[in-house]
mmCIF file of C-alpha atoms in Angstrom:
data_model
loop_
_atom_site.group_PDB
_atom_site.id
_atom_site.type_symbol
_atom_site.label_atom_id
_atom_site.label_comp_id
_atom_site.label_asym_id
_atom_site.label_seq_id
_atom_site.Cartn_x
_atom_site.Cartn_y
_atom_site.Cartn_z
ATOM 1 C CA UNK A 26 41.539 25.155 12.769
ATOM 2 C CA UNK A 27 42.930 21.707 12.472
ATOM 3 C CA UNK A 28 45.714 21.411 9.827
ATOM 4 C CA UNK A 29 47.797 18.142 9.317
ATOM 5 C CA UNK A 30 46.126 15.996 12.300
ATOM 6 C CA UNK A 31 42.992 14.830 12.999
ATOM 7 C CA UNK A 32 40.360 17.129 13.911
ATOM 8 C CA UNK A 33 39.524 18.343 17.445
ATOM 9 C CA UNK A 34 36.895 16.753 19.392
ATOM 10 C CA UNK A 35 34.756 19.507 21.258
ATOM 11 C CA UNK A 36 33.808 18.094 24.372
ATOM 12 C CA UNK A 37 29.838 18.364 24.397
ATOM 13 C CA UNK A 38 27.132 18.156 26.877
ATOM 14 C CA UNK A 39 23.577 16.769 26.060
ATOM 15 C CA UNK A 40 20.076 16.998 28.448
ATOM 16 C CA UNK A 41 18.120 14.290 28.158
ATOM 17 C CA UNK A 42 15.391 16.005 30.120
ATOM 18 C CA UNK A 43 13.932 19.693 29.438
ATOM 19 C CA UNK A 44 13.617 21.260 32.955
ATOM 20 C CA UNK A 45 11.194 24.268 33.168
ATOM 21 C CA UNK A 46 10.947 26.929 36.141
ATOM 22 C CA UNK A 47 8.141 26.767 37.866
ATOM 23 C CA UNK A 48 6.240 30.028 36.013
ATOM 24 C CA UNK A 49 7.064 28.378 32.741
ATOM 25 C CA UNK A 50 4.964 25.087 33.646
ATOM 26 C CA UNK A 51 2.087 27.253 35.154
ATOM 27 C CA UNK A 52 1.886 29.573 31.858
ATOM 28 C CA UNK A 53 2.080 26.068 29.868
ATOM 29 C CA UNK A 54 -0.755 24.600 31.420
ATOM 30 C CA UNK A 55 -3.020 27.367 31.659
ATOM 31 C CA UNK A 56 -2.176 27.527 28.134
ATOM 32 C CA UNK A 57 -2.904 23.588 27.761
ATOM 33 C CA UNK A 58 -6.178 24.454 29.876
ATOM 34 C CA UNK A 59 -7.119 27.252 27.307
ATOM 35 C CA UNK A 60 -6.863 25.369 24.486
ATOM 36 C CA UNK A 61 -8.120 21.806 25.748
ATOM 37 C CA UNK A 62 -11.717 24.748 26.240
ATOM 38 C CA UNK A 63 -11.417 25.701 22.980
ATOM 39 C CA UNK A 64 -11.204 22.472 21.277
ATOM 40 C CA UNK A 65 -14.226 21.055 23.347
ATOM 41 C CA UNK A 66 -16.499 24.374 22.388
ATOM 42 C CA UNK A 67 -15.399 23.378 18.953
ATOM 43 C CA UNK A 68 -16.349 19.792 19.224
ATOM 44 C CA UNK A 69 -19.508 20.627 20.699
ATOM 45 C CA UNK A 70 -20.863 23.357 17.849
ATOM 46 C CA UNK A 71 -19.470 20.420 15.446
ATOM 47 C CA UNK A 72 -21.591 17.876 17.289
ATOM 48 C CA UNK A 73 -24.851 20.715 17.503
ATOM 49 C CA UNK A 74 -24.824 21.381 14.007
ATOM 50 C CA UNK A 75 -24.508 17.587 13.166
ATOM 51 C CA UNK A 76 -27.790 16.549 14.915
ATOM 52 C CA UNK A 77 -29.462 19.101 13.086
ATOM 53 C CA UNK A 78 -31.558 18.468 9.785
ATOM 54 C CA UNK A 79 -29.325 19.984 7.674
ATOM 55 C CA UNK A 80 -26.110 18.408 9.548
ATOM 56 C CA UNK A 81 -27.686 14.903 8.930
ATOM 57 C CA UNK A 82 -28.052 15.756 5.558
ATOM 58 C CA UNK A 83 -24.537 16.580 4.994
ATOM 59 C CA UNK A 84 -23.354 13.185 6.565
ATOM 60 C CA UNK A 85 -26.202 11.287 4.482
ATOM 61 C CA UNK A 86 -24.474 13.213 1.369
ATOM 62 C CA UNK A 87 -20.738 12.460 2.196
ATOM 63 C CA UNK A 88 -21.368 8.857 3.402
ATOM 64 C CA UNK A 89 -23.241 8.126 -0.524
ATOM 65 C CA UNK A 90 -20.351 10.395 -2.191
ATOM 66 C CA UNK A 91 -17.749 7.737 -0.134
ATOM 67 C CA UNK A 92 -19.894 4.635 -1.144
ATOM 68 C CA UNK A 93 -19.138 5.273 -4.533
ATOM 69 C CA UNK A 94 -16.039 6.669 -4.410
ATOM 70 C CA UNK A 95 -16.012 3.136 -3.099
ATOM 71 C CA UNK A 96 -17.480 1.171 -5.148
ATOM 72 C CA UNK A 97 -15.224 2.824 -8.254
ATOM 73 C CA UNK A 98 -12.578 1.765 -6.448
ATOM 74 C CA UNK A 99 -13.038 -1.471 -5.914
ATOM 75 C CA UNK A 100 -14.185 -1.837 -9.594
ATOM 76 C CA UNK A 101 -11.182 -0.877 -11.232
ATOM 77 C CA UNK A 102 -9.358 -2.592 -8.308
ATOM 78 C CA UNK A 103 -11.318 -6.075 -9.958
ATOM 79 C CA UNK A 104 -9.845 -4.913 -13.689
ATOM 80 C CA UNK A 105 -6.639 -4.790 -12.389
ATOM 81 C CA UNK A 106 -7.179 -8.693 -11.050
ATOM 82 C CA UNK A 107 -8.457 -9.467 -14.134
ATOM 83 C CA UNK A 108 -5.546 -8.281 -16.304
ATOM 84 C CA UNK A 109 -3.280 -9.804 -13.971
ATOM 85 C CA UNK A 110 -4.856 -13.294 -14.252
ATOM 86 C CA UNK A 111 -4.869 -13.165 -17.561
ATOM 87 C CA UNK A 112 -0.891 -12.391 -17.394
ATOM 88 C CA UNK A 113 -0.510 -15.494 -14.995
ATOM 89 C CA UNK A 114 -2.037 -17.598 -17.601
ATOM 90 C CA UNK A 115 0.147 -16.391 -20.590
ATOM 91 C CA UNK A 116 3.442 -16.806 -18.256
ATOM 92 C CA UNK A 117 1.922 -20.425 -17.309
ATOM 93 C CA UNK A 118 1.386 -20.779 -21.114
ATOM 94 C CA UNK A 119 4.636 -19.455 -21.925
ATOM 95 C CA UNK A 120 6.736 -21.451 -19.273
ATOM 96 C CA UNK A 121 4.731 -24.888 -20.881
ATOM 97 C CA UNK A 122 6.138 -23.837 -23.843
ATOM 98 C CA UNK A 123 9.461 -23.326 -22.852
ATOM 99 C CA UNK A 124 9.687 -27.015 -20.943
ATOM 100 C CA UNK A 125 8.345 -28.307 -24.231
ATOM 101 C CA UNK A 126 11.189 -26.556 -26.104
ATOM 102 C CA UNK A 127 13.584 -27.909 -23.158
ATOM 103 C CA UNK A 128 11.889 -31.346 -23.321
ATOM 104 C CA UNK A 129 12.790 -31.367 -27.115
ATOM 105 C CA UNK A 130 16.298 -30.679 -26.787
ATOM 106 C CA UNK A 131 16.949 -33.093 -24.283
ATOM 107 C CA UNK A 132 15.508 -35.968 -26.718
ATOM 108 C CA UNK A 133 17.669 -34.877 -29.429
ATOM 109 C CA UNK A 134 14.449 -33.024 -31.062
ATOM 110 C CA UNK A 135 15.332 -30.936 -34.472
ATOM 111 C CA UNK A 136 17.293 -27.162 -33.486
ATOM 112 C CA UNK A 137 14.298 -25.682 -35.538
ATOM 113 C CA UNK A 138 11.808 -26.569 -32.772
ATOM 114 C CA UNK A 139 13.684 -25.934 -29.316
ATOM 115 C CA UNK A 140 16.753 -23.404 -30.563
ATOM 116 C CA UNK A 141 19.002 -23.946 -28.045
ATOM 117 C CA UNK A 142 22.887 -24.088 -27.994
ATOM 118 C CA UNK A 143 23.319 -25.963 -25.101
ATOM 119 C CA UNK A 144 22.080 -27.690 -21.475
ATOM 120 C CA UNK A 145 22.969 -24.322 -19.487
ATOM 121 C CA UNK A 146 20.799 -21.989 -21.973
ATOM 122 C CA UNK A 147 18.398 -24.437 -21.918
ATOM 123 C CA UNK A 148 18.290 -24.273 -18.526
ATOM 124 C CA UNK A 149 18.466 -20.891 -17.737
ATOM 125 C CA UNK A 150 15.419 -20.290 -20.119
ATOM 126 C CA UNK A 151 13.019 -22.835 -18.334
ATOM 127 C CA UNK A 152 14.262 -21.276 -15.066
ATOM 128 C CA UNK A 153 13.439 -17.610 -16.438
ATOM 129 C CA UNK A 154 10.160 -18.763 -17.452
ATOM 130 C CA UNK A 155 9.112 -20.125 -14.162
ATOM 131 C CA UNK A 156 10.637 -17.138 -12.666
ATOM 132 C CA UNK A 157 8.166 -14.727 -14.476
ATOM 133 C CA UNK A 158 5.398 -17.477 -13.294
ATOM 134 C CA UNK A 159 5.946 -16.318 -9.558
ATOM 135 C CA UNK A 160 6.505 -13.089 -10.196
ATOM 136 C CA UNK A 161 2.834 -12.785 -12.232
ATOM 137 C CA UNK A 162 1.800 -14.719 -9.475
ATOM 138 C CA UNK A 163 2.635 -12.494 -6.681
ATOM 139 C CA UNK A 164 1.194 -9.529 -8.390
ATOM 140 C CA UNK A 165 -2.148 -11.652 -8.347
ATOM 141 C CA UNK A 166 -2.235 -12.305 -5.337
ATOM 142 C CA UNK A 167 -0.704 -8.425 -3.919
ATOM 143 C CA UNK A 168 -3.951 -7.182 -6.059
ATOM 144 C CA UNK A 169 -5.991 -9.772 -4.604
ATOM 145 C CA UNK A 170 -5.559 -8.666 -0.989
ATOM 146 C CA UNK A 171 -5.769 -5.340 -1.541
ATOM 147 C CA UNK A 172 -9.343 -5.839 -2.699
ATOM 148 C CA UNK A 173 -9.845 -7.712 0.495
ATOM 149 C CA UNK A 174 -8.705 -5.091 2.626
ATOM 150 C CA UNK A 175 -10.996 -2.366 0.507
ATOM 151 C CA UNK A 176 -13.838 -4.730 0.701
ATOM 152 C CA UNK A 177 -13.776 -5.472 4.697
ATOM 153 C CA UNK A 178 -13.758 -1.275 4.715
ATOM 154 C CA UNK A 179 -17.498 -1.917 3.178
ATOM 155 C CA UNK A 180 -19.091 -4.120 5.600
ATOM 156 C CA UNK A 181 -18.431 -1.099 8.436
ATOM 157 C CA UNK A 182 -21.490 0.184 9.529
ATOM 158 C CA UNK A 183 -22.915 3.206 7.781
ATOM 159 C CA UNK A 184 -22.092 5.034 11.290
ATOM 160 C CA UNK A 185 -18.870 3.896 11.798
ATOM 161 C CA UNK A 186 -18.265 5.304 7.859
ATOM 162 C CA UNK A 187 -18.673 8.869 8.548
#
């Protein structure tokens, strides 16, 4: 143990590389060739029972089920625009207000009307307001896209769906 001083370095070796013997790398690939069989028997009962009456069934019944999965989706994703237009428009409402409150108390308006102490609060508030502005206006446009990008998933062709 190191007391008092730094601490020991223990000089280390790493392998970049794995290296196998040569019966390792044969049992790996039959191994590899064993399951690379098994996977395509798999595939291939999958594929059978697919083009069968029942199997096209099944995908006709998942591909509806995803539709309006979908479509619910995309519906609430169009509430959520909606809300957040309507929040741009009361920060765009609110930041008008605020430059009229500035524009006041830089004419010498009454302190009733615009309530501020001085050029910097003044200031500060307008800034704020537009501030909020972007930031309601970024959400917009974030939901926005995100219905685009749900939307293009729609126009994929019923076979590309399943």
């Amino acid at each position: 143990k190191c007391k008092g001083h730094r601490q020991c370095i223990i000089p280390s070796v790493v392998i970049v590389r794995t290296i196998y013997s040569a019966a390792e790398a044969q049992r790996r690939a039959t191994e590899d060739g064993l399951i690379h069989t098994a996977w395509t028997k798999v595939w291939d009962t999958i594929d059978t029972q697919l083009e069968t009456r029942l199997g096209k069934f099944m995908q006709a019944q998942e591909m509806y089920r995803r539709q309006a999965d979908q479509g619910k989706y995309i519906k609430s994703l169009k509430a959520i625009i909606q809300e957040k237009s309507r929040s741009v428009k009361t920060a765009l409402e609110f930041c008008q207000a605020a430059e009229n409150r500035m524009h006041s108390f830089e004419v010498g308006g009454a302190y009733a009307f615009h309530r501020f102490r001085s050029v910097d609060e003044a200031t500060l508030f307008v800034r704020e307001a537009q501030d909020n502005v972007e930031l309601a206006r970024k959400e917009l446009k974030k939901s926005e896209k995100d219905l685009a990008h749900v939307k293009g998933f729609v126009k994929v062709s019923k076979k590309l769906q399943l």
